[in-house]
Short mmCIF file of N, CA and C in Angstrom, two decimals:
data_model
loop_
_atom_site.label_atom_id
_atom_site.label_comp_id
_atom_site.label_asym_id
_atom_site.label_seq_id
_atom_site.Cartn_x
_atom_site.Cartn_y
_atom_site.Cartn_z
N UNK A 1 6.53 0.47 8.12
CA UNK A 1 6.30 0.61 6.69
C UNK A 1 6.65 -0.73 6.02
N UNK A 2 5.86 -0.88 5.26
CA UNK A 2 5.84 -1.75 4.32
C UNK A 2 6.21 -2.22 2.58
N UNK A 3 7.52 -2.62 1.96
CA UNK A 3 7.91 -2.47 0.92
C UNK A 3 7.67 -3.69 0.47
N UNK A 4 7.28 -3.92 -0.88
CA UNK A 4 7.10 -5.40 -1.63
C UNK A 4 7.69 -4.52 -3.42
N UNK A 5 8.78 -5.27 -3.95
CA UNK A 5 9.05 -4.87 -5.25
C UNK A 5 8.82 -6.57 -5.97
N UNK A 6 8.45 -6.07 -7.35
CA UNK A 6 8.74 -7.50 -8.61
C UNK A 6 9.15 -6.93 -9.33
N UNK A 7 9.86 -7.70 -10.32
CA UNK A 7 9.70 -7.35 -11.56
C UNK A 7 9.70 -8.60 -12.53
N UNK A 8 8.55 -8.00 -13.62
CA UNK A 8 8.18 -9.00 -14.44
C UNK A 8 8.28 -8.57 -15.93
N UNK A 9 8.29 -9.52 -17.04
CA UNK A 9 7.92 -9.35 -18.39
C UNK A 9 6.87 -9.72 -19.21
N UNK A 10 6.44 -8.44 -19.29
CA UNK A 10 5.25 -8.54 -19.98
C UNK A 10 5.46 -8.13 -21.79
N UNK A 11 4.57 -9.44 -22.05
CA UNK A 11 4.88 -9.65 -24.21
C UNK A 11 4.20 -8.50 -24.62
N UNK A 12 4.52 -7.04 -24.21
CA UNK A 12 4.03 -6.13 -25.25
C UNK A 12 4.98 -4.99 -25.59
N UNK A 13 4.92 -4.01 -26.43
CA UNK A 13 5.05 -2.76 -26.41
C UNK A 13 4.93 -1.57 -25.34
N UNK A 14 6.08 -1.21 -24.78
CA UNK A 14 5.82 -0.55 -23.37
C UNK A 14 4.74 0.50 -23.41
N UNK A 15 4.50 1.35 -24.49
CA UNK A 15 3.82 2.43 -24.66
C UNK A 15 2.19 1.74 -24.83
N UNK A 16 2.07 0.22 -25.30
CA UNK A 16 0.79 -0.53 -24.77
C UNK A 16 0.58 -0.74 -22.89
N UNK A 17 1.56 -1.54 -22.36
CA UNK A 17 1.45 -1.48 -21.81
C UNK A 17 1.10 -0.49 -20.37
N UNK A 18 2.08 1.02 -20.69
CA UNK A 18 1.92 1.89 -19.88
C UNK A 18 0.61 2.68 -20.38
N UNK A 19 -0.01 2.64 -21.33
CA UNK A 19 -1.53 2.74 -21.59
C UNK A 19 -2.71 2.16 -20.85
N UNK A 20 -2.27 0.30 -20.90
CA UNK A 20 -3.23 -0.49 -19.83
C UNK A 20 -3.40 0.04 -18.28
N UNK A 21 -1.74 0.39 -18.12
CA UNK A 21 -1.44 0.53 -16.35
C UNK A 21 -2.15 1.64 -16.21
N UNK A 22 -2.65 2.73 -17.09
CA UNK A 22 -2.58 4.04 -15.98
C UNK A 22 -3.92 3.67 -16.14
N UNK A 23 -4.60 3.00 -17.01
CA UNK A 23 -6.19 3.01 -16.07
C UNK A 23 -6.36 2.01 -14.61
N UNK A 24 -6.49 2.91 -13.59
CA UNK A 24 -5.92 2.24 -12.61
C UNK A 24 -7.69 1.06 -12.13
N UNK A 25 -8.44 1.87 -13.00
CA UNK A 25 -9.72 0.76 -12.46
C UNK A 25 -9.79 -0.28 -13.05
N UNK A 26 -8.04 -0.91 -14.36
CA UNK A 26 -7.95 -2.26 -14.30
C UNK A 26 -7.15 -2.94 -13.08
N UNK A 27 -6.76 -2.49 -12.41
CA UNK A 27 -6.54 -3.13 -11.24
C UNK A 27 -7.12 -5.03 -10.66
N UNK A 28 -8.75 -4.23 -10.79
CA UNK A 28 -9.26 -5.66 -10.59
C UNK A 28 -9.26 -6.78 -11.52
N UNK A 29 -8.56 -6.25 -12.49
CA UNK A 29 -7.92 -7.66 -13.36
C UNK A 29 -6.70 -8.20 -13.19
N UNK A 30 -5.70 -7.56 -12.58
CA UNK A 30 -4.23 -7.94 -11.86
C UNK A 30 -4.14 -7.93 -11.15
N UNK A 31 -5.02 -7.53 -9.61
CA UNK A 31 -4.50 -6.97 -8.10
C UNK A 31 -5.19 -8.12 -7.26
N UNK A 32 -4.49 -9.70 -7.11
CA UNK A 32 -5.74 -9.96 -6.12
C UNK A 32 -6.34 -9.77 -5.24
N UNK A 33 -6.10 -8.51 -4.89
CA UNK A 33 -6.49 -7.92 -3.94
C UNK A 33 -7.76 -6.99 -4.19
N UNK A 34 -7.66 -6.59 -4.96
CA UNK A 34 -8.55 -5.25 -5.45
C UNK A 34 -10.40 -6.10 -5.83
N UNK A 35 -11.12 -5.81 -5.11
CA UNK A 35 -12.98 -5.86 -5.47
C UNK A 35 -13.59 -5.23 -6.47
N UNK A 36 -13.29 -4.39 -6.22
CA UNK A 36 -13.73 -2.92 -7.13
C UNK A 36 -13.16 -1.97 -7.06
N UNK A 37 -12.55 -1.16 -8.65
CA UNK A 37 -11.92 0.13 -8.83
C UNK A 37 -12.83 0.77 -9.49
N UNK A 38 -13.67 1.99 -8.93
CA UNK A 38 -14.08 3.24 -9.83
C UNK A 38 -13.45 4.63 -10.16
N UNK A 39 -13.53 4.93 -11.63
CA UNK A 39 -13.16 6.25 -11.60
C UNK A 39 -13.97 7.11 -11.00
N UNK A 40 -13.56 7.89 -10.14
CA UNK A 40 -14.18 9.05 -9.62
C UNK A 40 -14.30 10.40 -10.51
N UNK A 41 -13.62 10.11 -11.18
CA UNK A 41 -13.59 11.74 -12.52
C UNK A 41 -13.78 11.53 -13.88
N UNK A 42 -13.54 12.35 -15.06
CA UNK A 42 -13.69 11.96 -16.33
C UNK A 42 -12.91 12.49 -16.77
N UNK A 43 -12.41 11.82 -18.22
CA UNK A 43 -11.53 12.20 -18.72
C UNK A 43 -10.60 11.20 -19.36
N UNK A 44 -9.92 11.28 -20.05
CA UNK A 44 -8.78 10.00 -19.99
C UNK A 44 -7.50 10.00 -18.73
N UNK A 45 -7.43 9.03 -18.08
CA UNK A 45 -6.60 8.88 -17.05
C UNK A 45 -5.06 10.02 -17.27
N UNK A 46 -4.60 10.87 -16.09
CA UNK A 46 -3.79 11.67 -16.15
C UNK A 46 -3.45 12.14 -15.25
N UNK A 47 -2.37 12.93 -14.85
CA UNK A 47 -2.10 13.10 -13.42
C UNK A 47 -3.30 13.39 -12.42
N UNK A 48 -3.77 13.38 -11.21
CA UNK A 48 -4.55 14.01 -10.84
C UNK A 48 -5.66 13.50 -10.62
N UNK A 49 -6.17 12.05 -12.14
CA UNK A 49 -7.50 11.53 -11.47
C UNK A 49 -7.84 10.73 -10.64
N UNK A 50 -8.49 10.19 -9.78
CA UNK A 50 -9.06 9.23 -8.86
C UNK A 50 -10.19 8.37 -9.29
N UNK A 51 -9.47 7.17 -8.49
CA UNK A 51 -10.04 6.32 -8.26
C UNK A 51 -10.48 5.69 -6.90
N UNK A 52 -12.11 5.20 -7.00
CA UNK A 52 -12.61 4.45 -5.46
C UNK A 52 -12.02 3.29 -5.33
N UNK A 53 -11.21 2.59 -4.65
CA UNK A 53 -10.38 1.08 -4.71
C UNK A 53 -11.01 0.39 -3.59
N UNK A 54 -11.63 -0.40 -3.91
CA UNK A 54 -12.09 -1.45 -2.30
C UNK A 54 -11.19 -2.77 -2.87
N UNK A 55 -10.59 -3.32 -1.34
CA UNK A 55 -9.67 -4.35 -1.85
C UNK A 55 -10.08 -4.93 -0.52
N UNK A 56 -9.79 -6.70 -0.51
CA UNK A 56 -10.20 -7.46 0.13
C UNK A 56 -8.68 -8.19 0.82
N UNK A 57 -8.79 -7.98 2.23
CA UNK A 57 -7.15 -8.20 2.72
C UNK A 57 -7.56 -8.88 3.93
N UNK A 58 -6.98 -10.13 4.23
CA UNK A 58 -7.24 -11.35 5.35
C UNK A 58 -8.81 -11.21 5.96
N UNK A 59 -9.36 -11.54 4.84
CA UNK A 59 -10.92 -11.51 5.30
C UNK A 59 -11.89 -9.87 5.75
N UNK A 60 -10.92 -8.89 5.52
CA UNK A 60 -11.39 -7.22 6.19
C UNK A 60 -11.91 -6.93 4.31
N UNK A 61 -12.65 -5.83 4.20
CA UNK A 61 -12.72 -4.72 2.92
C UNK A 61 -12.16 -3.32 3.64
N UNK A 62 -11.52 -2.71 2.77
CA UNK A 62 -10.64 -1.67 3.22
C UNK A 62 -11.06 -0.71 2.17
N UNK A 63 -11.18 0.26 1.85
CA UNK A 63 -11.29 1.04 1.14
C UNK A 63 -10.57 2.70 0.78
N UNK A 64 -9.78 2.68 -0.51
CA UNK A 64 -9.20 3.47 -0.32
C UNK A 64 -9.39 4.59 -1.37
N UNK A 65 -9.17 5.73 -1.86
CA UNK A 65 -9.41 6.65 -2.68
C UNK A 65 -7.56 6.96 -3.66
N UNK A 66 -7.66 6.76 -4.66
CA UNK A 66 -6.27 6.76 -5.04
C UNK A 66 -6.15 7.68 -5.85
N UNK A 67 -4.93 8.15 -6.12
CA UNK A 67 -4.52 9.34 -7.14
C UNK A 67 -3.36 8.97 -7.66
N UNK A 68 -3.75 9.66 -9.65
CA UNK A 68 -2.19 9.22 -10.13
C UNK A 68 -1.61 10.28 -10.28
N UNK A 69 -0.55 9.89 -9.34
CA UNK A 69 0.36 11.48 -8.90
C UNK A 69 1.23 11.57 -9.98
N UNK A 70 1.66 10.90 -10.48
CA UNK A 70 2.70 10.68 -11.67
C UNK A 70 2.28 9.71 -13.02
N UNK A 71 2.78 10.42 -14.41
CA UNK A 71 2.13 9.63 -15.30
C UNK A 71 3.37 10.36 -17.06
N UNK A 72 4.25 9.00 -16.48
CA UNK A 72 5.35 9.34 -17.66
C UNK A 72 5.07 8.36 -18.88
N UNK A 73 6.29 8.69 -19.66
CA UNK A 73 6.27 7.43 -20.54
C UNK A 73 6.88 5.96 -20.22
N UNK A 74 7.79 6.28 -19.12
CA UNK A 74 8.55 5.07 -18.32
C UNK A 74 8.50 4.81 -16.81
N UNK A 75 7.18 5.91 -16.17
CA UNK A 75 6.54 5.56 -14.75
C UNK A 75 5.58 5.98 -14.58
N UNK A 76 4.80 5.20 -13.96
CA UNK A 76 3.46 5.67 -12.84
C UNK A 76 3.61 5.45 -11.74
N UNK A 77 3.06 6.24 -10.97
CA UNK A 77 2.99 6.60 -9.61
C UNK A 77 1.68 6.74 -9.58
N UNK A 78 0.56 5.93 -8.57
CA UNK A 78 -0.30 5.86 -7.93
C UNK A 78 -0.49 5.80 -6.10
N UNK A 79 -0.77 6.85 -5.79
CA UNK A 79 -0.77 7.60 -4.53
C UNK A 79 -2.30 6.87 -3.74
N UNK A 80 -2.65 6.02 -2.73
CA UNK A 80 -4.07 5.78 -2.03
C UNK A 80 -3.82 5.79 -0.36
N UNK A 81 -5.24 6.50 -0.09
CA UNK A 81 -5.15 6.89 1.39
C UNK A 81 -6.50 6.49 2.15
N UNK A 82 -6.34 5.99 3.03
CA UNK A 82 -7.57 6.13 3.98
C UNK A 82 -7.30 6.97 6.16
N UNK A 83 -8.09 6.15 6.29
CA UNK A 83 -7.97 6.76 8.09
C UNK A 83 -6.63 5.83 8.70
N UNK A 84 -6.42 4.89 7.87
CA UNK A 84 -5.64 4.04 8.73
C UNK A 84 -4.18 3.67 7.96
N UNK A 85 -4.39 4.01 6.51
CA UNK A 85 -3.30 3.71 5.51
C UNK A 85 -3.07 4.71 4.96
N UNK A 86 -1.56 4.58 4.15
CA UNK A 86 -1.21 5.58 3.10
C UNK A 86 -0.30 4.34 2.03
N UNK A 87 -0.57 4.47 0.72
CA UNK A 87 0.06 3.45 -0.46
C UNK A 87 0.53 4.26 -1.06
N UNK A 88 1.54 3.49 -2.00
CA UNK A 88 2.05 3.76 -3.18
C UNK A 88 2.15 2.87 -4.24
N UNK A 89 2.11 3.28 -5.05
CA UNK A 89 2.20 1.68 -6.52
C UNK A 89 3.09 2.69 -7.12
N UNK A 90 4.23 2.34 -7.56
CA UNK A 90 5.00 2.73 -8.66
C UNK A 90 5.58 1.77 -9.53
N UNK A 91 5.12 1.98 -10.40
CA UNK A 91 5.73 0.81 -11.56
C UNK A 91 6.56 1.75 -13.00
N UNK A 92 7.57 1.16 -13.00
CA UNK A 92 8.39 1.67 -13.69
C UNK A 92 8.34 0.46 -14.84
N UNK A 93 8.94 1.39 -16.29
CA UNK A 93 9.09 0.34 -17.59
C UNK A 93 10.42 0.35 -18.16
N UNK A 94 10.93 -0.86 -18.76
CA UNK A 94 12.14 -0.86 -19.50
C UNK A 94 11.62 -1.86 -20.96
N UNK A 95 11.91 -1.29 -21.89
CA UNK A 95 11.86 -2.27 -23.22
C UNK A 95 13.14 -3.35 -22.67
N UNK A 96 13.25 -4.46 -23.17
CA UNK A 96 13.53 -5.63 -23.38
C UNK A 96 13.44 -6.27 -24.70
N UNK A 97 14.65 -7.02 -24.68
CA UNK A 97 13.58 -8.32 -26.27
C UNK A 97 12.40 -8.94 -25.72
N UNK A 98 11.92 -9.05 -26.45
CA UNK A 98 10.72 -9.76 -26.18
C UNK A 98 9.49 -8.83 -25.81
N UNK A 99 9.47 -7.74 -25.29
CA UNK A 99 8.24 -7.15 -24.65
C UNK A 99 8.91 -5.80 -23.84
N UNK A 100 8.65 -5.66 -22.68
CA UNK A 100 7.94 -4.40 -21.61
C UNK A 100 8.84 -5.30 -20.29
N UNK A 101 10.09 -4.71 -19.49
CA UNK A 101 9.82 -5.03 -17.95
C UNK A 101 8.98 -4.25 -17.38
N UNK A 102 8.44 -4.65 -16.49
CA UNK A 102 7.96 -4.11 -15.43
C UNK A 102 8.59 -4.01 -14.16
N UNK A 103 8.78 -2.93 -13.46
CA UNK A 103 9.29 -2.87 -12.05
C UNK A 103 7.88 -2.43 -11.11
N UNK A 104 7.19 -3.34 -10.07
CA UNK A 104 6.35 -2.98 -9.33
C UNK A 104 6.73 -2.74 -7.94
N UNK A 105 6.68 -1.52 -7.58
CA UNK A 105 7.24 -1.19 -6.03
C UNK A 105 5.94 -0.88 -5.34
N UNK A 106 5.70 -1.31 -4.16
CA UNK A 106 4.44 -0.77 -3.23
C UNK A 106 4.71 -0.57 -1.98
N UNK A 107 4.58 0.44 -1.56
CA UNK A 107 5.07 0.93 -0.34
C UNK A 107 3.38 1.28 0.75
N UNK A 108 3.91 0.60 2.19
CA UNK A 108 2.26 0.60 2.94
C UNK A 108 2.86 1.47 3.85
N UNK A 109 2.65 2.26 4.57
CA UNK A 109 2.55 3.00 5.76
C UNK A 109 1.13 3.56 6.07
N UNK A 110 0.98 2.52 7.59
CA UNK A 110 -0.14 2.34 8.42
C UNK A 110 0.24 3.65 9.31
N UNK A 111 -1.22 3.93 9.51
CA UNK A 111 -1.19 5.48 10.92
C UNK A 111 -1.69 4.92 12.10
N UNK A 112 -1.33 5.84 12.75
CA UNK A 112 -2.17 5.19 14.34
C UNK A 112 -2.08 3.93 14.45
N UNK A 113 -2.92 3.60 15.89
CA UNK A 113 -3.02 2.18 15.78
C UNK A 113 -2.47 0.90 15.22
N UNK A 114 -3.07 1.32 14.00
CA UNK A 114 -2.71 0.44 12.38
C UNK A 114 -1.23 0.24 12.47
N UNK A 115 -0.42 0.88 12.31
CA UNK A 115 0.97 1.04 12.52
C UNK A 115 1.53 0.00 13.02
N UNK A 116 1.04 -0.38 14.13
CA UNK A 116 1.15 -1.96 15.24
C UNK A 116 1.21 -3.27 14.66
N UNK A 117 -0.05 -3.49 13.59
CA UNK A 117 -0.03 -4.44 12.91
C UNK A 117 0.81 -4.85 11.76
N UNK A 118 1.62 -3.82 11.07
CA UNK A 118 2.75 -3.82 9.87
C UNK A 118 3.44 -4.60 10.10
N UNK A 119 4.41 -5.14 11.29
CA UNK A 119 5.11 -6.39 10.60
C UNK A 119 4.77 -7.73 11.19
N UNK A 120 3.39 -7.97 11.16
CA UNK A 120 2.38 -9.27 10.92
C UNK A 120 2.00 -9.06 9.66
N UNK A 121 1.79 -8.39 9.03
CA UNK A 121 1.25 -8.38 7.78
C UNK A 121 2.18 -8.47 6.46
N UNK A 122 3.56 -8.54 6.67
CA UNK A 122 4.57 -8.40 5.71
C UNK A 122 4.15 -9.79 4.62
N UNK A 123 4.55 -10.86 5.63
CA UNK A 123 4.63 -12.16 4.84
C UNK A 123 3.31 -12.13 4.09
N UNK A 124 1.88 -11.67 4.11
CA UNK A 124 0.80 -11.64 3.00
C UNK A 124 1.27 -10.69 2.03
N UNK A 125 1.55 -9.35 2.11
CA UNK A 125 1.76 -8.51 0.90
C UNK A 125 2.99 -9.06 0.61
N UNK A 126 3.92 -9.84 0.90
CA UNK A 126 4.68 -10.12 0.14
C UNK A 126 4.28 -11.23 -0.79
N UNK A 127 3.21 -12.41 -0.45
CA UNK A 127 2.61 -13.21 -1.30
C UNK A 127 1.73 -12.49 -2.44
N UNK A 128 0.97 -11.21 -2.39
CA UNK A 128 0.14 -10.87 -3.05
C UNK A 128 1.23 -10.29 -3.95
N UNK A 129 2.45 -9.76 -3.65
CA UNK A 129 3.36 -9.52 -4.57
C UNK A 129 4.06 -10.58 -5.73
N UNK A 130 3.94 -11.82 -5.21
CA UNK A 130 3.99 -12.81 -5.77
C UNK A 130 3.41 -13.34 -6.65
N UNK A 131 1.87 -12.78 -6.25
CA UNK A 131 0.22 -13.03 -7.35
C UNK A 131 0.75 -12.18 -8.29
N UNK A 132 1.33 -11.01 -7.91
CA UNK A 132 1.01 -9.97 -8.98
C UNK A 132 2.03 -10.49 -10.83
N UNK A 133 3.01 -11.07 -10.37
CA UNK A 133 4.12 -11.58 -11.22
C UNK A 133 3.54 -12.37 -12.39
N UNK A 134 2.34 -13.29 -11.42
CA UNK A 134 1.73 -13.93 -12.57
C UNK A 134 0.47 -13.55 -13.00
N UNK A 135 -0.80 -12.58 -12.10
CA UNK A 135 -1.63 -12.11 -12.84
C UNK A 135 -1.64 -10.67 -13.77
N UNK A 136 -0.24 -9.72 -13.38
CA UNK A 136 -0.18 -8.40 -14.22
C UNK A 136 -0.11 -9.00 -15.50
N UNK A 137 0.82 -9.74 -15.87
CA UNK A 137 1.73 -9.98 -17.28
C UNK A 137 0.32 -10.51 -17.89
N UNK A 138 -0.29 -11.47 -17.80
CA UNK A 138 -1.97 -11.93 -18.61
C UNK A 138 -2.61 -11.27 -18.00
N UNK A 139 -2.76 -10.17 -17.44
CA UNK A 139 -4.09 -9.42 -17.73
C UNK A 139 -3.06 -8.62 -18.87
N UNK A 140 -2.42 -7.86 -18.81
CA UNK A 140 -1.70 -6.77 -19.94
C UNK A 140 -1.78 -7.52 -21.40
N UNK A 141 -1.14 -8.92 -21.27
CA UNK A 141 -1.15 -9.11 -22.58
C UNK A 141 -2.38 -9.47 -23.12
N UNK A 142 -3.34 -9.75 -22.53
CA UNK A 142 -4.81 -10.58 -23.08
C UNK A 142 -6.04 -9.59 -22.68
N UNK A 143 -6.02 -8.45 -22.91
CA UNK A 143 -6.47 -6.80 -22.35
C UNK A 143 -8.11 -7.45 -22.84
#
């Protein structure tokens, strides 16, 4: 298994911000990882809906189906699964002066096979955790 946490500050109003986060098909504006996020349902984002996530990882497309299992005023929880993975995104909020922290936790657990490759792959999701510090905070504030 695989853990990568940040935490960053982002210049807004948390209740803006945790508005931006739960549409999870902005992703592809903060995740460098992420190609394309579709909603799979309608509605305004809320526990329960899905999204199609294709994300681009050491040259592979992976594709995963995600759910927001959780949807507070001070966390989200985003749940994604395929044949070979299981994720988590939880990002938690704290007001601050200045703006919104953010706490981003992501947790990977590979199945089968896959499983083998997890700690070769640490040192990249820990860089993409690194991306995330500086592309979440300007995508949130410049929506």
């Amino acid at each position: 298994m695989i853990r990568v946490q940040r935490t960053m500050t982002v210049r807004r109003p948390a209740e803006a911000v945790v508005d931006y986060l739960r549409d999870f098909s902005r992703t592809e504006q903060w995740d460098p990882g992420t190609v394309s996020c579709v909603r799979e349902d309608d509605g305004p984002p809320r526990e329960g809906a899905r999204w199609h996530n294709v994300s681009q990882f050491r040259g592979r497309r992976t594709e995963l189906t995600y759910r927001l299992t959780t949807s507070q005023d001070r966390r989200l929880v985003f749940t994604g699964e395929n044949r070979t993975a299981e994720t988590t995104d939880d990002l938690t909020f704290r007001t601050v002066d200045g703006g919104t922290e953010v706490t981003y936790r992501a947790t990977i657990r590979f199945k089968g096979l896959a499983a083998l490759a997890g700690p070769f792959l640490r040192k990249e999701f820990e860089r993409l955790g690194d991306e995330i510090v500086r592309t979440l905070p300007r995508a949130v504030e410049h929506p």
